[in-house]
PDB file of C-alpha atoms in Angstrom:
ATOM      1  CA  MET A   1     -46.240  14.096 127.932  1.00  0.00           C
ATOM      2  CA  ALA A   2     -43.069  13.559 126.057  1.00  0.00           C
ATOM      3  CA  GLU A   3     -43.157  17.173 124.802  1.00  0.00           C
ATOM      4  CA  ASN A   4     -43.208  18.504 128.387  1.00  0.00           C
ATOM      5  CA  ARG A   5     -40.402  16.237 129.541  1.00  0.00           C
ATOM      6  CA  HIS A   6     -38.292  17.319 126.687  1.00  0.00           C
ATOM      7  CA  GLN A   7     -38.637  20.969 127.607  1.00  0.00           C
ATOM      8  CA  GLU A   8     -38.009  20.233 131.275  1.00  0.00           C
ATOM      9  CA  VAL A   9     -34.262  19.303 130.367  1.00  0.00           C
ATOM     10  CA  GLY A  10     -34.012  22.896 129.095  1.00  0.00           C
ATOM     11  CA  HIS A  11     -33.236  21.811 125.587  1.00  0.00           C
ATOM     12  CA  LYS A  12     -35.028  21.888 122.353  1.00  0.00           C
ATOM     13  CA  SER A  13     -33.430  19.077 120.339  1.00  0.00           C
ATOM     14  CA  LEU A  14     -32.363  19.822 116.836  1.00  0.00           C
ATOM     15  CA  LEU A  15     -34.084  16.673 115.675  1.00  0.00           C
ATOM     16  CA  GLN A  16     -37.293  17.425 113.709  1.00  0.00           C
ATOM     17  CA  SER A  17     -39.297  15.087 115.970  1.00  0.00           C
ATOM     18  CA  ASP A  18     -39.586  15.354 119.674  1.00  0.00           C
ATOM     19  CA  ALA A  19     -40.691  11.761 119.761  1.00  0.00           C
ATOM     20  CA  LEU A  20     -37.473  10.636 117.963  1.00  0.00           C
ATOM     21  CA  TYR A  21     -35.324  12.543 120.529  1.00  0.00           C
ATOM     22  CA  GLN A  22     -37.201  11.098 123.432  1.00  0.00           C
ATOM     23  CA  TYR A  23     -36.735   7.635 121.875  1.00  0.00           C
ATOM     24  CA  ILE A  24     -32.975   8.259 121.964  1.00  0.00           C
ATOM     25  CA  LEU A  25     -33.065   9.393 125.528  1.00  0.00           C
ATOM     26  CA  GLU A  26     -35.254   6.551 126.821  1.00  0.00           C
ATOM     27  CA  THR A  27     -33.661   3.722 124.688  1.00  0.00           C
ATOM     28  CA  SER A  28     -29.880   4.480 124.905  1.00  0.00           C
ATOM     29  CA  VAL A  29     -29.138   7.510 127.161  1.00  0.00           C
ATOM     30  CA  TYR A  30     -31.183   7.217 130.385  1.00  0.00           C
ATOM     31  CA  PRO A  31     -30.735   3.412 130.812  1.00  0.00           C
ATOM     32  CA  ARG A  32     -26.915   3.822 130.777  1.00  0.00           C
ATOM     33  CA  GLU A  33     -26.672   7.196 132.448  1.00  0.00           C
ATOM     34  CA  PRO A  34     -24.542   6.979 135.654  1.00  0.00           C
ATOM     35  CA  GLU A  35     -26.527   7.556 138.833  1.00  0.00           C
ATOM     36  CA  ALA A  36     -24.470  10.642 139.731  1.00  0.00           C
ATOM     37  CA  MET A  37     -25.237  12.288 136.388  1.00  0.00           C
ATOM     38  CA  LYS A  38     -28.897  11.437 136.692  1.00  0.00           C
ATOM     39  CA  GLU A  39     -28.972  13.147 140.189  1.00  0.00           C
ATOM     40  CA  LEU A  40     -27.030  16.191 138.872  1.00  0.00           C
ATOM     41  CA  ARG A  41     -29.317  16.502 135.824  1.00  0.00           C
ATOM     42  CA  GLU A  42     -32.494  16.232 137.938  1.00  0.00           C
ATOM     43  CA  LEU A  43     -31.126  18.827 140.446  1.00  0.00           C
ATOM     44  CA  THR A  44     -30.236  21.178 137.564  1.00  0.00           C
ATOM     45  CA  ALA A  45     -33.684  20.846 135.941  1.00  0.00           C
ATOM     46  CA  LYS A  46     -34.995  22.777 139.023  1.00  0.00           C
ATOM     47  CA  HIS A  47     -32.696  25.671 138.518  1.00  0.00           C
ATOM     48  CA  PRO A  48     -34.072  28.806 136.775  1.00  0.00           C
ATOM     49  CA  TRP A  49     -31.257  28.884 134.267  1.00  0.00           C
ATOM     50  CA  ASN A  50     -31.559  25.105 133.390  1.00  0.00           C
ATOM     51  CA  ILE A  51     -31.552  25.958 129.630  1.00  0.00           C
ATOM     52  CA  MET A  52     -27.736  26.356 130.056  1.00  0.00           C
ATOM     53  CA  THR A  53     -27.194  22.737 130.949  1.00  0.00           C
ATOM     54  CA  THR A  54     -25.599  20.121 128.767  1.00  0.00           C
ATOM     55  CA  SER A  55     -28.239  17.638 127.484  1.00  0.00           C
ATOM     56  CA  ALA A  56     -28.080  14.206 128.573  1.00  0.00           C
ATOM     57  CA  ASP A  57     -27.269  12.798 125.163  1.00  0.00           C
ATOM     58  CA  GLU A  58     -24.399  15.196 124.750  1.00  0.00           C
ATOM     59  CA  GLY A  59     -23.101  14.130 128.213  1.00  0.00           C
ATOM     60  CA  GLN A  60     -23.080  10.566 127.034  1.00  0.00           C
ATOM     61  CA  PHE A  61     -21.297  11.480 123.749  1.00  0.00           C
ATOM     62  CA  LEU A  62     -18.617  13.492 125.689  1.00  0.00           C
ATOM     63  CA  ASN A  63     -18.042  10.662 128.065  1.00  0.00           C
ATOM     64  CA  MET A  64     -17.395   8.199 125.204  1.00  0.00           C
ATOM     65  CA  LEU A  65     -15.296  10.567 123.196  1.00  0.00           C
ATOM     66  CA  LEU A  66     -12.951  11.253 126.059  1.00  0.00           C
ATOM     67  CA  LYS A  67     -12.451   7.492 126.491  1.00  0.00           C
ATOM     68  CA  LEU A  68     -11.865   7.009 122.766  1.00  0.00           C
ATOM     69  CA  ILE A  69      -9.144   9.643 122.601  1.00  0.00           C
ATOM     70  CA  ASN A  70      -7.788   8.556 126.011  1.00  0.00           C
ATOM     71  CA  ALA A  71      -7.869  12.113 127.287  1.00  0.00           C
ATOM     72  CA  LYS A  72      -6.209  12.751 130.639  1.00  0.00           C
ATOM     73  CA  ASN A  73      -5.377  16.422 130.762  1.00  0.00           C
ATOM     74  CA  THR A  74      -8.478  18.478 129.986  1.00  0.00           C
ATOM     75  CA  MET A  75     -10.100  21.946 130.258  1.00  0.00           C
ATOM     76  CA  GLU A  76     -13.657  23.141 130.450  1.00  0.00           C
ATOM     77  CA  ILE A  77     -14.709  26.854 129.919  1.00  0.00           C
ATOM     78  CA  GLY A  78     -18.146  27.383 131.206  1.00  0.00           C
ATOM     79  CA  VAL A  79     -19.213  24.954 133.952  1.00  0.00           C
ATOM     80  CA  TYR A  80     -22.634  25.922 135.188  1.00  0.00           C
ATOM     81  CA  THR A  81     -23.685  23.135 137.615  1.00  0.00           C
ATOM     82  CA  GLY A  82     -21.228  20.737 136.205  1.00  0.00           C
ATOM     83  CA  TYR A  83     -23.099  18.075 134.092  1.00  0.00           C
ATOM     84  CA  SER A  84     -20.515  18.044 131.248  1.00  0.00           C
ATOM     85  CA  LEU A  85     -17.786  18.344 133.924  1.00  0.00           C
ATOM     86  CA  LEU A  86     -19.044  15.248 135.707  1.00  0.00           C
ATOM     87  CA  ALA A  87     -19.265  13.426 132.401  1.00  0.00           C
ATOM     88  CA  THR A  88     -15.713  14.345 131.851  1.00  0.00           C
ATOM     89  CA  ALA A  89     -14.462  13.572 135.359  1.00  0.00           C
ATOM     90  CA  LEU A  90     -16.008  10.096 135.181  1.00  0.00           C
ATOM     91  CA  ALA A  91     -14.357   9.479 131.810  1.00  0.00           C
ATOM     92  CA  ILE A  92     -10.695  10.404 132.479  1.00  0.00           C
ATOM     93  CA  PRO A  93      -8.366   8.296 134.525  1.00  0.00           C
ATOM     94  CA  ASP A  94      -7.968   8.670 138.357  1.00  0.00           C
ATOM     95  CA  ASP A  95      -4.865  10.820 137.888  1.00  0.00           C
ATOM     96  CA  GLY A  96      -6.540  12.822 135.093  1.00  0.00           C
ATOM     97  CA  LYS A  97      -7.166  16.661 135.536  1.00  0.00           C
ATOM     98  CA  ILE A  98      -9.730  19.161 134.485  1.00  0.00           C
ATOM     99  CA  LEU A  99      -8.996  22.920 134.619  1.00  0.00           C
ATOM    100  CA  ALA A 100     -12.636  24.165 134.989  1.00  0.00           C
ATOM    101  CA  MET A 101     -13.391  27.891 134.662  1.00  0.00           C
ATOM    102  CA  ASP A 102     -16.729  29.742 135.246  1.00  0.00           C
ATOM    103  CA  ILE A 103     -17.697  33.230 136.271  1.00  0.00           C
ATOM    104  CA  ASN A 104     -20.173  31.756 138.808  1.00  0.00           C
ATOM    105  CA  ARG A 105     -18.946  29.619 141.660  1.00  0.00           C
ATOM    106  CA  ASP A 106     -22.511  29.311 143.196  1.00  0.00           C
ATOM    107  CA  ASN A 107     -23.863  27.244 140.307  1.00  0.00           C
ATOM    108  CA  TYR A 108     -20.683  24.953 140.426  1.00  0.00           C
ATOM    109  CA  GLU A 109     -21.164  24.528 144.141  1.00  0.00           C
ATOM    110  CA  LEU A 110     -24.752  23.549 143.517  1.00  0.00           C
ATOM    111  CA  GLY A 111     -23.521  20.393 141.721  1.00  0.00           C
ATOM    112  CA  LEU A 112     -20.361  19.835 143.651  1.00  0.00           C
ATOM    113  CA  PRO A 113     -21.832  17.586 146.448  1.00  0.00           C
ATOM    114  CA  VAL A 114     -22.937  15.173 143.621  1.00  0.00           C
ATOM    115  CA  ILE A 115     -19.475  15.348 142.012  1.00  0.00           C
ATOM    116  CA  GLU A 116     -17.905  14.719 145.387  1.00  0.00           C
ATOM    117  CA  LYS A 117     -20.163  11.789 146.157  1.00  0.00           C
ATOM    118  CA  ALA A 118     -19.132  10.303 142.791  1.00  0.00           C
ATOM    119  CA  GLY A 119     -15.591  10.332 144.010  1.00  0.00           C
ATOM    120  CA  VAL A 120     -14.137  12.443 141.150  1.00  0.00           C
ATOM    121  CA  ALA A 121     -13.858  15.974 142.683  1.00  0.00           C
ATOM    122  CA  HIS A 122     -10.009  15.489 143.143  1.00  0.00           C
ATOM    123  CA  LYS A 123      -9.633  15.685 139.415  1.00  0.00           C
ATOM    124  CA  ILE A 124     -11.113  19.129 139.108  1.00  0.00           C
ATOM    125  CA  ASP A 125      -9.244  22.466 139.505  1.00  0.00           C
ATOM    126  CA  PHE A 126     -11.988  25.034 139.594  1.00  0.00           C
ATOM    127  CA  LYS A 127     -11.179  28.742 138.862  1.00  0.00           C
ATOM    128  CA  GLU A 128     -13.857  31.411 139.286  1.00  0.00           C
ATOM    129  CA  GLY A 129     -13.667  34.410 136.894  1.00  0.00           C
ATOM    130  CA  PRO A 130     -13.266  35.117 133.211  1.00  0.00           C
ATOM    131  CA  ALA A 131     -11.210  32.556 131.333  1.00  0.00           C
ATOM    132  CA  LEU A 132      -9.377  34.877 128.917  1.00  0.00           C
ATOM    133  CA  PRO A 133      -6.940  36.238 131.496  1.00  0.00           C
ATOM    134  CA  VAL A 134      -6.134  32.708 132.710  1.00  0.00           C
ATOM    135  CA  LEU A 135      -5.502  31.512 129.168  1.00  0.00           C
ATOM    136  CA  ASP A 136      -3.240  34.544 128.450  1.00  0.00           C
ATOM    137  CA  GLN A 137      -1.224  33.801 131.572  1.00  0.00           C
ATOM    138  CA  MET A 138      -0.848  30.096 130.525  1.00  0.00           C
ATOM    139  CA  ILE A 139       0.291  31.152 127.151  1.00  0.00           C
ATOM    140  CA  GLU A 140       2.708  33.611 128.584  1.00  0.00           C
ATOM    141  CA  ASP A 141       4.150  30.931 130.938  1.00  0.00           C
ATOM    142  CA  GLY A 142       5.100  28.921 127.948  1.00  0.00           C
ATOM    143  CA  LYS A 143       4.894  25.573 129.726  1.00  0.00           C
ATOM    144  CA  TYR A 144       1.327  24.810 128.797  1.00  0.00           C
ATOM    145  CA  HIS A 145       1.620  24.876 125.060  1.00  0.00           C
ATOM    146  CA  GLY A 146       0.344  21.732 123.492  1.00  0.00           C
ATOM    147  CA  THR A 147      -0.497  20.105 126.913  1.00  0.00           C
ATOM    148  CA  PHE A 148      -4.186  19.560 126.712  1.00  0.00           C
ATOM    149  CA  ASP A 149      -5.761  16.444 125.271  1.00  0.00           C
ATOM    150  CA  PHE A 150      -9.285  17.778 125.261  1.00  0.00           C
ATOM    151  CA  ILE A 151     -10.986  21.239 125.799  1.00  0.00           C
ATOM    152  CA  PHE A 152     -14.685  21.802 125.948  1.00  0.00           C
ATOM    153  CA  VAL A 153     -16.204  25.237 125.517  1.00  0.00           C
ATOM    154  CA  ASP A 154     -19.746  26.133 126.557  1.00  0.00           C
ATOM    155  CA  ALA A 155     -19.549  29.758 127.670  1.00  0.00           C
ATOM    156  CA  ASP A 156     -20.123  33.258 126.290  1.00  0.00           C
ATOM    157  CA  LYS A 157     -20.595  32.870 122.568  1.00  0.00           C
ATOM    158  CA  ASP A 158     -19.268  36.403 121.807  1.00  0.00           C
ATOM    159  CA  ASN A 159     -15.812  35.263 123.024  1.00  0.00           C
ATOM    160  CA  TYR A 160     -15.627  31.824 121.210  1.00  0.00           C
ATOM    161  CA  ILE A 161     -13.411  33.310 118.605  1.00  0.00           C
ATOM    162  CA  ASN A 162     -11.166  34.839 121.303  1.00  0.00           C
ATOM    163  CA  TYR A 163     -11.005  31.507 123.086  1.00  0.00           C
ATOM    164  CA  HIS A 164     -10.138  29.648 119.848  1.00  0.00           C
ATOM    165  CA  LYS A 165      -7.117  31.955 119.202  1.00  0.00           C
ATOM    166  CA  ARG A 166      -5.634  30.832 122.473  1.00  0.00           C
ATOM    167  CA  LEU A 167      -6.928  27.398 122.796  1.00  0.00           C
ATOM    168  CA  ILE A 168      -5.326  26.365 119.501  1.00  0.00           C
ATOM    169  CA  GLU A 169      -1.950  26.914 121.249  1.00  0.00           C
ATOM    170  CA  LEU A 170      -2.858  24.964 124.309  1.00  0.00           C
ATOM    171  CA  VAL A 171      -4.369  21.792 122.853  1.00  0.00           C
ATOM    172  CA  LYS A 172      -1.921  19.317 121.680  1.00  0.00           C
ATOM    173  CA  VAL A 173      -1.521  18.288 118.102  1.00  0.00           C
ATOM    174  CA  GLY A 174      -3.999  15.437 117.712  1.00  0.00           C
ATOM    175  CA  GLY A 175      -6.010  16.863 120.596  1.00  0.00           C
ATOM    176  CA  VAL A 176      -9.646  18.011 120.362  1.00  0.00           C
ATOM    177  CA  ILE A 177     -11.486  21.158 121.176  1.00  0.00           C
ATOM    178  CA  GLY A 178     -15.310  20.908 121.392  1.00  0.00           C
ATOM    179  CA  TYR A 179     -17.378  24.152 120.960  1.00  0.00           C
ATOM    180  CA  ASP A 180     -20.934  23.756 122.095  1.00  0.00           C
ATOM    181  CA  ASN A 181     -24.068  25.425 120.868  1.00  0.00           C
ATOM    182  CA  THR A 182     -22.610  25.901 117.287  1.00  0.00           C
ATOM    183  CA  LEU A 183     -26.174  25.452 115.811  1.00  0.00           C
ATOM    184  CA  TRP A 184     -27.656  27.900 118.303  1.00  0.00           C
ATOM    185  CA  ASN A 185     -31.254  26.735 118.583  1.00  0.00           C
ATOM    186  CA  GLY A 186     -31.421  26.295 114.880  1.00  0.00           C
ATOM    187  CA  SER A 187     -31.195  30.153 114.475  1.00  0.00           C
ATOM    188  CA  VAL A 188     -28.147  29.836 112.185  1.00  0.00           C
ATOM    189  CA  VAL A 189     -30.516  29.218 109.339  1.00  0.00           C
ATOM    190  CA  ALA A 190     -33.392  31.463 110.506  1.00  0.00           C
ATOM    191  CA  PRO A 191     -34.497  34.127 108.045  1.00  0.00           C
ATOM    192  CA  PRO A 192     -33.480  37.825 109.096  1.00  0.00           C
ATOM    193  CA  ASP A 193     -37.043  38.584 110.206  1.00  0.00           C
ATOM    194  CA  ALA A 194     -37.686  35.421 112.199  1.00  0.00           C
ATOM    195  CA  PRO A 195     -39.094  36.035 115.684  1.00  0.00           C
ATOM    196  CA  LEU A 196     -36.161  35.009 117.831  1.00  0.00           C
ATOM    197  CA  ARG A 197     -35.708  35.294 121.655  1.00  0.00           C
ATOM    198  CA  LYS A 198     -33.575  38.399 122.334  1.00  0.00           C
ATOM    199  CA  TYR A 199     -30.522  36.418 123.692  1.00  0.00           C
ATOM    200  CA  VAL A 200     -30.766  33.984 120.698  1.00  0.00           C
ATOM    201  CA  ARG A 201     -30.619  36.893 118.186  1.00  0.00           C
ATOM    202  CA  TYR A 202     -27.888  38.687 120.058  1.00  0.00           C
ATOM    203  CA  TYR A 203     -25.499  35.653 120.022  1.00  0.00           C
ATOM    204  CA  ARG A 204     -26.386  34.412 116.612  1.00  0.00           C
ATOM    205  CA  ASP A 205     -23.969  36.534 114.623  1.00  0.00           C
ATOM    206  CA  PHE A 206     -21.063  35.492 116.927  1.00  0.00           C
ATOM    207  CA  VAL A 207     -21.922  31.735 116.299  1.00  0.00           C
ATOM    208  CA  LEU A 208     -22.232  32.239 112.532  1.00  0.00           C
ATOM    209  CA  GLU A 209     -18.786  34.068 112.620  1.00  0.00           C
ATOM    210  CA  LEU A 210     -17.220  31.299 114.635  1.00  0.00           C
ATOM    211  CA  ASN A 211     -18.562  28.558 112.311  1.00  0.00           C
ATOM    212  CA  LYS A 212     -17.109  30.365 109.333  1.00  0.00           C
ATOM    213  CA  ALA A 213     -13.713  30.861 111.129  1.00  0.00           C
ATOM    214  CA  LEU A 214     -13.452  27.212 112.200  1.00  0.00           C
ATOM    215  CA  ALA A 215     -14.331  25.932 108.648  1.00  0.00           C
ATOM    216  CA  ALA A 216     -11.460  28.174 107.311  1.00  0.00           C
ATOM    217  CA  ASP A 217      -8.779  27.214 109.963  1.00  0.00           C
ATOM    218  CA  SER A 218      -6.265  25.067 108.365  1.00  0.00           C
ATOM    219  CA  ARG A 219      -4.724  23.990 111.757  1.00  0.00           C
ATOM    220  CA  ILE A 220      -7.729  21.938 112.528  1.00  0.00           C
ATOM    221  CA  GLU A 221      -9.998  19.244 111.103  1.00  0.00           C
ATOM    222  CA  ILE A 222     -13.578  19.798 112.072  1.00  0.00           C
ATOM    223  CA  CYS A 223     -16.749  17.906 112.506  1.00  0.00           C
ATOM    224  CA  MET A 224     -20.094  19.571 113.255  1.00  0.00           C
ATOM    225  CA  LEU A 225     -22.568  17.396 115.035  1.00  0.00           C
ATOM    226  CA  PRO A 226     -26.293  17.904 115.605  1.00  0.00           C
ATOM    227  CA  VAL A 227     -26.031  16.666 119.164  1.00  0.00           C
ATOM    228  CA  GLY A 228     -27.553  18.835 121.895  1.00  0.00           C
ATOM    229  CA  ASP A 229     -27.578  22.320 120.501  1.00  0.00           C
ATOM    230  CA  GLY A 230     -24.910  21.455 117.895  1.00  0.00           C
ATOM    231  CA  ILE A 231     -21.211  20.697 118.897  1.00  0.00           C
ATOM    232  CA  THR A 232     -18.259  21.259 116.620  1.00  0.00           C
ATOM    233  CA  LEU A 233     -15.269  19.046 117.239  1.00  0.00           C
ATOM    234  CA  CYS A 234     -11.923  20.483 116.129  1.00  0.00           C
ATOM    235  CA  ARG A 235      -8.902  18.181 116.043  1.00  0.00           C
ATOM    236  CA  ARG A 236      -5.639  20.090 115.942  1.00  0.00           C
ATOM    237  CA  VAL A 237      -3.396  18.798 113.079  1.00  0.00           C
ATOM    238  CA  SER A 238      -0.677  21.415 113.032  1.00  0.00           C
TER     239      SER A 238
END
């Protein structure tokens, strides 16, 4: 039974044992999960693309991280139905802001009623469309440099490097960028002939390239965590 429930969420945990992952969820995540997040998670589980959602343990982690760094001005690239967005909106103060970008407004609007009911929709500025032109415009404007406390990226892996080139300018010194899926279903260590799903194989090289680039970037300190599908936190130091 635990095995099925685990897959329902759309995530294969990186932990070797499903039972251990289930233990984490049932002991520390689900009992403390805000009602709105539970509702959004269950609603998303019914969606055909539910593999794209942020896992509940990662939602809990992001929520605490944002409080620990006192984040107020944040950005999210890749929203889907908004589970990590809601985790962020609940964590930041009432006058906090999230610039949220996604190419698909319909998915966002699926979760929006839950976000509205939670009373945090006023913190969100949603923009539909590709993020890169928006980031380029912000950099050109000049007034957004070093203004973001936290940025979360869970979008098209083939553009992560392109996002990073811009986000490093926009996040403040001491601020954090989180890149999701940096262990990419564990495929980062799969042998060349491993039978991988087509989309996993396609994006794997981009994820490997990103991981190398982040490790070599002297402007950031990094920490790669086996939470969800792997999340790399980058703290800007210069």
